[in-house]
Amino acid sequence: MLSHYDRRELDKIEQWFEATDPALAAVLTTGKPARRPMGRRLLLICFDILAALLFVLGLITAGPALTLSGVLACALAVWLHALRHLSRPW
């Protein structure tokens, strides 16, 4: 059980959160994490498709420049996905 002083201090902290960061206060109140914007995910998927198409087109045409571009784009896509997953809160 919290004392009257502790309860008052917690109320002050809650009011500070609501005043400085309303989005965080709403997330803490509901207990559900905020959803990530769909735009970044869609951009990553488009980049994945482009990288795969470059690689396949390079293999079909036997063009070393296209194949190398596809391999580099695929490596960049993997790196971007890793960054995205590492930046997620646990």
PDB file of N, CA and C in Angstrom, residues 34-79:
ATOM      1  N   ALA A  34       2.346   1.377 -29.344  1.00  0.00           N
ATOM      2  CA  ALA A  34       1.907   2.106 -30.532  1.00  0.00           C
ATOM      3  C   ALA A  34       2.281   1.314 -31.775  1.00  0.00           C
ATOM      4  N   ARG A  35       1.444   1.371 -32.782  1.00  0.00           N
ATOM      5  CA  ARG A  35       1.713   0.660 -34.024  1.00  0.00           C
ATOM      6  C   ARG A  35       2.717   1.450 -34.846  1.00  0.00           C
ATOM      7  N   ARG A  36       3.579   0.721 -35.516  1.00  0.00           N
ATOM      8  CA  ARG A  36       4.555   1.359 -36.384  1.00  0.00           C
ATOM      9  C   ARG A  36       3.878   1.803 -37.670  1.00  0.00           C
ATOM     10  N   PRO A  37       4.373   2.880 -38.256  1.00  0.00           N
ATOM     11  CA  PRO A  37       3.777   3.316 -39.518  1.00  0.00           C
ATOM     12  C   PRO A  37       3.990   2.285 -40.623  1.00  0.00           C
ATOM     13  N   MET A  38       2.991   2.127 -41.472  1.00  0.00           N
ATOM     14  CA  MET A  38       3.034   1.124 -42.527  1.00  0.00           C
ATOM     15  C   MET A  38       3.953   1.564 -43.670  1.00  0.00           C
ATOM     16  N   GLY A  39       4.226   2.842 -43.784  1.00  0.00           N
ATOM     17  CA  GLY A  39       5.021   3.351 -44.901  1.00  0.00           C
ATOM     18  C   GLY A  39       6.418   2.767 -44.965  1.00  0.00           C
ATOM     19  N   ARG A  40       7.085   2.656 -43.843  1.00  0.00           N
ATOM     20  CA  ARG A  40       8.445   2.105 -43.837  1.00  0.00           C
ATOM     21  C   ARG A  40       8.457   0.640 -44.248  1.00  0.00           C
ATOM     22  N   ARG A  41       7.493  -0.108 -43.740  1.00  0.00           N
ATOM     23  CA  ARG A  41       7.415  -1.525 -44.074  1.00  0.00           C
ATOM     24  C   ARG A  41       7.153  -1.706 -45.568  1.00  0.00           C
ATOM     25  N   LEU A  42       6.261  -0.898 -46.116  1.00  0.00           N
ATOM     26  CA  LEU A  42       5.956  -0.969 -47.541  1.00  0.00           C
ATOM     27  C   LEU A  42       7.170  -0.585 -48.377  1.00  0.00           C
ATOM     28  N   LEU A  43       7.912   0.424 -47.946  1.00  0.00           N
ATOM     29  CA  LEU A  43       9.120   0.829 -48.654  1.00  0.00           C
ATOM     30  C   LEU A  43      10.171  -0.282 -48.632  1.00  0.00           C
ATOM     31  N   LEU A  44      10.315  -0.957 -47.497  1.00  0.00           N
ATOM     32  CA  LEU A  44      11.260  -2.075 -47.410  1.00  0.00           C
ATOM     33  C   LEU A  44      10.859  -3.228 -48.324  1.00  0.00           C
ATOM     34  N   ILE A  45       9.580  -3.514 -48.385  1.00  0.00           N
ATOM     35  CA  ILE A  45       9.107  -4.593 -49.248  1.00  0.00           C
ATOM     36  C   ILE A  45       9.359  -4.248 -50.713  1.00  0.00           C
ATOM     37  N   CYS A  46       9.089  -3.008 -51.094  1.00  0.00           N
ATOM     38  CA  CYS A  46       9.360  -2.575 -52.477  1.00  0.00           C
ATOM     39  C   CYS A  46      10.852  -2.675 -52.794  1.00  0.00           C
ATOM     40  N   PHE A  47      11.693  -2.315 -51.846  1.00  0.00           N
ATOM     41  CA  PHE A  47      13.135  -2.405 -52.068  1.00  0.00           C
ATOM     42  C   PHE A  47      13.568  -3.867 -52.191  1.00  0.00           C
ATOM     43  N   ASP A  48      12.966  -4.747 -51.399  1.00  0.00           N
ATOM     44  CA  ASP A  48      13.267  -6.181 -51.505  1.00  0.00           C
ATOM     45  C   ASP A  48      12.925  -6.717 -52.893  1.00  0.00           C
ATOM     46  N   ILE A  49      11.755  -6.327 -53.384  1.00  0.00           N
ATOM     47  CA  ILE A  49      11.330  -6.786 -54.713  1.00  0.00           C
ATOM     48  C   ILE A  49      12.273  -6.256 -55.785  1.00  0.00           C
ATOM     49  N   LEU A  50      12.648  -4.992 -55.678  1.00  0.00           N
ATOM     50  CA  LEU A  50      13.576  -4.401 -56.647  1.00  0.00           C
ATOM     51  C   LEU A  50      14.932  -5.108 -56.619  1.00  0.00           C
ATOM     52  N   ALA A  51      15.426  -5.403 -55.429  1.00  0.00           N
ATOM     53  CA  ALA A  51      16.719  -6.082 -55.309  1.00  0.00           C
ATOM     54  C   ALA A  51      16.656  -7.479 -55.915  1.00  0.00           C
ATOM     55  N   ALA A  52      15.578  -8.198 -55.651  1.00  0.00           N
ATOM     56  CA  ALA A  52      15.440  -9.539 -56.216  1.00  0.00           C
ATOM     57  C   ALA A  52      15.322  -9.483 -57.737  1.00  0.00           C
ATOM     58  N   LEU A  53      14.562  -8.510 -58.243  1.00  0.00           N
ATOM     59  CA  LEU A  53      14.427  -8.373 -59.696  1.00  0.00           C
ATOM     60  C   LEU A  53      15.764  -8.035 -60.361  1.00  0.00           C
ATOM     61  N   LEU A  54      16.528  -7.165 -59.740  1.00  0.00           N
ATOM     62  CA  LEU A  54      17.855  -6.845 -60.277  1.00  0.00           C
ATOM     63  C   LEU A  54      18.736  -8.088 -60.331  1.00  0.00           C
ATOM     64  N   PHE A  55      18.721  -8.849 -59.276  1.00  0.00           N
ATOM     65  CA  PHE A  55      19.554 -10.047 -59.217  1.00  0.00           C
ATOM     66  C   PHE A  55      19.125 -11.070 -60.268  1.00  0.00           C
ATOM     67  N   VAL A  56      17.828 -11.338 -60.352  1.00  0.00           N
ATOM     68  CA  VAL A  56      17.328 -12.318 -61.321  1.00  0.00           C
ATOM     69  C   VAL A  56      17.574 -11.836 -62.746  1.00  0.00           C
ATOM     70  N   LEU A  57      17.336 -10.566 -63.004  1.00  0.00           N
ATOM     71  CA  LEU A  57      17.579 -10.019 -64.333  1.00  0.00           C
ATOM     72  C   LEU A  57      19.060 -10.116 -64.699  1.00  0.00           C
ATOM     73  N   GLY A  58      19.928  -9.886 -63.733  1.00  0.00           N
ATOM     74  CA  GLY A  58      21.360 -10.035 -63.972  1.00  0.00           C
ATOM     75  C   GLY A  58      21.746 -11.460 -64.287  1.00  0.00           C
ATOM     76  N   LEU A  59      21.118 -12.425 -63.620  1.00  0.00           N
ATOM     77  CA  LEU A  59      21.405 -13.836 -63.904  1.00  0.00           C
ATOM     78  C   LEU A  59      20.869 -14.249 -65.276  1.00  0.00           C
ATOM     79  N   ILE A  60      19.680 -13.770 -65.624  1.00  0.00           N
ATOM     80  CA  ILE A  60      19.081 -14.144 -66.907  1.00  0.00           C
ATOM     81  C   ILE A  60      19.871 -13.568 -68.079  1.00  0.00           C
ATOM     82  N   THR A  61      20.258 -12.297 -67.964  1.00  0.00           N
ATOM     83  CA  THR A  61      20.973 -11.643 -69.064  1.00  0.00           C
ATOM     84  C   THR A  61      22.471 -11.882 -68.996  1.00  0.00           C
ATOM     85  N   ALA A  62      22.942 -12.515 -67.966  1.00  0.00           N
ATOM     86  CA  ALA A  62      24.373 -12.757 -67.752  1.00  0.00           C
ATOM     87  C   ALA A  62      25.157 -11.448 -67.734  1.00  0.00           C
ATOM     88  N   GLY A  63      24.509 -10.417 -67.213  1.00  0.00           N
ATOM     89  CA  GLY A  63      25.178  -9.126 -67.093  1.00  0.00           C
ATOM     90  C   GLY A  63      25.826  -8.982 -65.738  1.00  0.00           C
ATOM     91  N   PRO A  64      27.137  -8.822 -65.711  1.00  0.00           N
ATOM     92  CA  PRO A  64      27.809  -8.740 -64.405  1.00  0.00           C
ATOM     93  C   PRO A  64      27.421  -7.491 -63.614  1.00  0.00           C
ATOM     94  N   ALA A  65      27.155  -6.396 -64.312  1.00  0.00           N
ATOM     95  CA  ALA A  65      26.788  -5.169 -63.600  1.00  0.00           C
ATOM     96  C   ALA A  65      25.428  -5.332 -62.917  1.00  0.00           C
ATOM     97  N   LEU A  66      24.467  -5.930 -63.621  1.00  0.00           N
ATOM     98  CA  LEU A  66      23.145  -6.152 -63.020  1.00  0.00           C
ATOM     99  C   LEU A  66      23.221  -7.158 -61.881  1.00  0.00           C
ATOM    100  N   THR A  67      23.990  -8.206 -62.065  1.00  0.00           N
ATOM    101  CA  THR A  67      24.123  -9.217 -61.016  1.00  0.00           C
ATOM    102  C   THR A  67      24.769  -8.616 -59.776  1.00  0.00           C
ATOM    103  N   LEU A  68      25.826  -7.859 -59.976  1.00  0.00           N
ATOM    104  CA  LEU A  68      26.494  -7.218 -58.838  1.00  0.00           C
ATOM    105  C   LEU A  68      25.563  -6.212 -58.164  1.00  0.00           C
ATOM    106  N   SER A  69      24.819  -5.451 -58.958  1.00  0.00           N
ATOM    107  CA  SER A  69      23.855  -4.505 -58.379  1.00  0.00           C
ATOM    108  C   SER A  69      22.804  -5.239 -57.565  1.00  0.00           C
ATOM    109  N   GLY A  70      22.339  -6.378 -58.095  1.00  0.00           N
ATOM    110  CA  GLY A  70      21.347  -7.156 -57.370  1.00  0.00           C
ATOM    111  C   GLY A  70      21.884  -7.718 -56.066  1.00  0.00           C
ATOM    112  N   VAL A  71      23.115  -8.214 -56.095  1.00  0.00           N
ATOM    113  CA  VAL A  71      23.730  -8.758 -54.874  1.00  0.00           C
ATOM    114  C   VAL A  71      23.912  -7.656 -53.836  1.00  0.00           C
ATOM    115  N   LEU A  72      24.388  -6.495 -54.272  1.00  0.00           N
ATOM    116  CA  LEU A  72      24.578  -5.382 -53.335  1.00  0.00           C
ATOM    117  C   LEU A  72      23.243  -4.888 -52.788  1.00  0.00           C
ATOM    118  N   ALA A  73      22.230  -4.830 -53.648  1.00  0.00           N
ATOM    119  CA  ALA A  73      20.911  -4.394 -53.190  1.00  0.00           C
ATOM    120  C   ALA A  73      20.326  -5.405 -52.192  1.00  0.00           C
ATOM    121  N   CYS A  74      20.535  -6.696 -52.443  1.00  0.00           N
ATOM    122  CA  CYS A  74      20.054  -7.716 -51.501  1.00  0.00           C
ATOM    123  C   CYS A  74      20.780  -7.599 -50.161  1.00  0.00           C
ATOM    124  N   ALA A  75      22.075  -7.360 -50.209  1.00  0.00           N
ATOM    125  CA  ALA A  75      22.831  -7.185 -48.959  1.00  0.00           C
ATOM    126  C   ALA A  75      22.338  -5.959 -48.199  1.00  0.00           C
ATOM    127  N   LEU A  76      22.068  -4.883 -48.923  1.00  0.00           N
ATOM    128  CA  LEU A  76      21.540  -3.676 -48.285  1.00  0.00           C
ATOM    129  C   LEU A  76      20.155  -3.929 -47.697  1.00  0.00           C
ATOM    130  N   ALA A  77      19.345  -4.699 -48.397  1.00  0.00           N
ATOM    131  CA  ALA A  77      18.010  -5.023 -47.891  1.00  0.00           C
ATOM    132  C   ALA A  77      18.094  -5.829 -46.592  1.00  0.00           C
ATOM    133  N   VAL A  78      18.994  -6.780 -46.548  1.00  0.00           N
ATOM    134  CA  VAL A  78      19.174  -7.576 -45.325  1.00  0.00           C
ATOM    135  C   VAL A  78      19.625  -6.678 -44.183  1.00  0.00           C
ATOM    136  N   TRP A  79      20.550  -5.776 -44.478  1.00  0.00           N
ATOM    137  CA  TRP A  79      21.044  -4.853 -43.457  1.00  0.00           C
ATOM    138  C   TRP A  79      19.921  -3.951 -42.949  1.00  0.00           C
TER     139      TRP A  79
END
